[in-house]
Coordinates of C-alpha atoms in Angstrom, one line a residue:
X137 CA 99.2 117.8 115.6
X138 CA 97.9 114.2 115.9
X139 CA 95.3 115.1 118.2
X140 CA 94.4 118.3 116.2
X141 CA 94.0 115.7 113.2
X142 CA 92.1 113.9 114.9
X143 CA 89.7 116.2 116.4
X144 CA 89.2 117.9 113.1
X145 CA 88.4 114.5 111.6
X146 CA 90.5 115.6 108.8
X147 CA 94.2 115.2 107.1
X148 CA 97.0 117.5 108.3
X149 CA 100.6 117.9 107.0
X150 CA 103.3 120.2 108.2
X151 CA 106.3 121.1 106.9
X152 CA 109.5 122.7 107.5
X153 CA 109.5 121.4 111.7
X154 CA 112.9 122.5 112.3
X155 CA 112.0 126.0 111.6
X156 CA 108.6 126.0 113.3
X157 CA 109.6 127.1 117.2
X158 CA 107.3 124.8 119.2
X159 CA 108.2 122.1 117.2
X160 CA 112.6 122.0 117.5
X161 CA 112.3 120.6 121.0
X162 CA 110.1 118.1 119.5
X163 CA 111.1 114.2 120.0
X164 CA 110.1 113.9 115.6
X165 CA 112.3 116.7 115.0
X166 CA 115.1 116.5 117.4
X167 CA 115.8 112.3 117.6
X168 CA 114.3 111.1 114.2
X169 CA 115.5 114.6 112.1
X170 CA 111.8 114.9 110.8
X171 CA 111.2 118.3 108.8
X172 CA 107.9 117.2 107.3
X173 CA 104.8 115.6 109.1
X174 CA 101.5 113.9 107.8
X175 CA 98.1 112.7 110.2
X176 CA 95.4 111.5 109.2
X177 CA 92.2 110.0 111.3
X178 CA 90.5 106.7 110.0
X179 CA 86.9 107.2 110.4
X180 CA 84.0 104.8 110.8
X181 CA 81.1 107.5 110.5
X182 CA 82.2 110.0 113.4
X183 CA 83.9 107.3 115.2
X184 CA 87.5 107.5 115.4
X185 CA 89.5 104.3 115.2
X186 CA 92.7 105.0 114.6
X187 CA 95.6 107.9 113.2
X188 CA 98.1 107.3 110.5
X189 CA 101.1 109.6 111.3
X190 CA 104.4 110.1 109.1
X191 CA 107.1 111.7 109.1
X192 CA 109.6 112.6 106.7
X193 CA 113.6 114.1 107.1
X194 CA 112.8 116.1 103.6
X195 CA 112.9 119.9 103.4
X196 CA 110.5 122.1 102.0
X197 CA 107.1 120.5 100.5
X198 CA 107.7 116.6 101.2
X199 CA 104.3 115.9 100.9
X200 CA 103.0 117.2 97.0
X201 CA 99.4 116.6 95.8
X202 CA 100.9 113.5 94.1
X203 CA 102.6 112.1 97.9
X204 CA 99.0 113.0 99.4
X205 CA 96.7 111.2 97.1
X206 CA 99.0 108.2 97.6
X207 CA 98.5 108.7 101.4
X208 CA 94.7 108.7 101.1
X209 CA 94.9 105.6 99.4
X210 CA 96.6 103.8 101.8
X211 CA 94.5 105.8 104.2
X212 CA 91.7 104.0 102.7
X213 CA 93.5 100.7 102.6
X214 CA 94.3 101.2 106.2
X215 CA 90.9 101.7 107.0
X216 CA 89.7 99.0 105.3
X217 CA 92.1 96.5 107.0
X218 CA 90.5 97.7 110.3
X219 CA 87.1 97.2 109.0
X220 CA 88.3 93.5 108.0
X221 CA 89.8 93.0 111.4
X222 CA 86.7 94.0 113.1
X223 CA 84.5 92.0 111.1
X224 CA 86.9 88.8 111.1
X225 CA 86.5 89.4 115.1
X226 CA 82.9 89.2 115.3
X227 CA 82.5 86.5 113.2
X228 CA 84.7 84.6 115.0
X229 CA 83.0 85.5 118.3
X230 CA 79.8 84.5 116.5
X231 CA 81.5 81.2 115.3
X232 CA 82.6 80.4 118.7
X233 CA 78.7 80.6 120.2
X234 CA 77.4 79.1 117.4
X235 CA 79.7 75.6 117.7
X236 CA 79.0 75.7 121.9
X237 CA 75.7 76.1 120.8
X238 CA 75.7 72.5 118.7
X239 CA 78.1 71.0 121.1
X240 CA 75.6 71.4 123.9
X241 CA 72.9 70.1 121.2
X242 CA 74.8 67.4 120.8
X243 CA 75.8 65.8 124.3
X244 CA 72.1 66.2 125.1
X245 CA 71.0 64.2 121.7
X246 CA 74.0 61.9 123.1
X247 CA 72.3 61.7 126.5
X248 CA 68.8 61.2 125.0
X249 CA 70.1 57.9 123.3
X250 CA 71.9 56.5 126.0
X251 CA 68.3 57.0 128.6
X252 CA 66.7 55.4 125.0
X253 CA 69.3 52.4 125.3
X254 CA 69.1 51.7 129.4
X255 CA 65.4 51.7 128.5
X256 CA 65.2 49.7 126.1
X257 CA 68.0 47.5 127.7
X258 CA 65.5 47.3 130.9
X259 CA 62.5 46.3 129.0
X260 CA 64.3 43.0 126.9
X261 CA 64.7 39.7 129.3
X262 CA 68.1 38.8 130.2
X263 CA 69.2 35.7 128.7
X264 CA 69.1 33.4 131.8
X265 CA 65.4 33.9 131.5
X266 CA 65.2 33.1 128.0
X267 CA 67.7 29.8 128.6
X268 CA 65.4 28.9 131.4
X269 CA 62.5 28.4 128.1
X270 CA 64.8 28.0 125.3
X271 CA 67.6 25.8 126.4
X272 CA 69.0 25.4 123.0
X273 CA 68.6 29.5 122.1
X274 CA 71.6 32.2 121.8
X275 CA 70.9 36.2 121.4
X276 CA 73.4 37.9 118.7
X277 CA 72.8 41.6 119.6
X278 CA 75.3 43.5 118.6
X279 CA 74.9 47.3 118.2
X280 CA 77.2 49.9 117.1
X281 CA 75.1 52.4 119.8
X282 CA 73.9 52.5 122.8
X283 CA 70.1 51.8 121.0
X284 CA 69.1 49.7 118.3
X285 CA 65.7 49.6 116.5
X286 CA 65.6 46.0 117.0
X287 CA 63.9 44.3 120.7
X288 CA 63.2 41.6 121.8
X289 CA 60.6 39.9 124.6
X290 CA 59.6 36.8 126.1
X291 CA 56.7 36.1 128.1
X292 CA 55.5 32.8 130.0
X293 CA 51.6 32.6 131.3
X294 CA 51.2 29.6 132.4
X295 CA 52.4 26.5 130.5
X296 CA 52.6 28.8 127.2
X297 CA 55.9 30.8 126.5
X298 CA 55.3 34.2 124.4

């Protein structure tokens, strides 16, 4: 019945199980006391994702015009939750590359800086050389990073100290 449904890409009810032979031996029928039964495929295009099935212990016509437009719509709503899920899935896949993505930007943007500060860290004197010229001198270099825009150098050629 399910399958059947499902194959015909279309709505199916039953009714009256307990009188229908192949169907007394049935699980539905004989645990559950079902005499009425409802399937229906959710369809993306031709692409089956899922089938709602119900069952009911009414006699007779359970499932009225009235019952079954209710069914479609939460048919519909059904369907629409799975197109949500799907959706919230890929985004969050897409989320997931995206922030690797800037985290990998990031720690080399990190690494470029620190290479930028051991650089610029080679090029400035160390302060025993600038002691050795400016006795009297202190260097207040204080940085919040491992660069800093400012530099400094000192140079001696000959008697004259640059």
């Amino acid at each position: 019945f399910v399958l059947e449904a499902a194959h015909a890409q279309a709505a199916r009810t039953l009714t009256d199980l307990s009188q229908q032979r192949d169907w007394r031996s049935h699980p539905a029928v004989a645990v559950h006391g079902a005499n009425a039964a409802y399937a229906a495929p959710l369809l993306q295009g031709e692409r089956l994702l899922a089938v709602l099935y119900l069952e009911h212990p009414a006699r007779g016509d359970y499932f009225s015009p009235a019952v079954l437009e209710y069914l479609t719509v939460i048919t519909a709503q059904a369907f629409i939750y799975f197109q949500n899920a799907a959706l919230y899935a890929a985004l969050e896949r897409r989320v997931a590359e995206r922030t690797e993505v800037i985290a990998q930007q990031s720690q080399d943007i990190d690494d470029s800086l620190r290479y930028a500060g051991r650089i610029q860290h080679a090029i400035m004197p160390n302060l025993d050389s600038l002691k050795r010229w400016f006795p009297e001198s202190f260097i207040l270099y204080i940085t919040g990073k491992p660069y800093s825009g400012d530099w400094y150098w000192v140079h001696s050629t000959g008697r004259s100290v640059m």
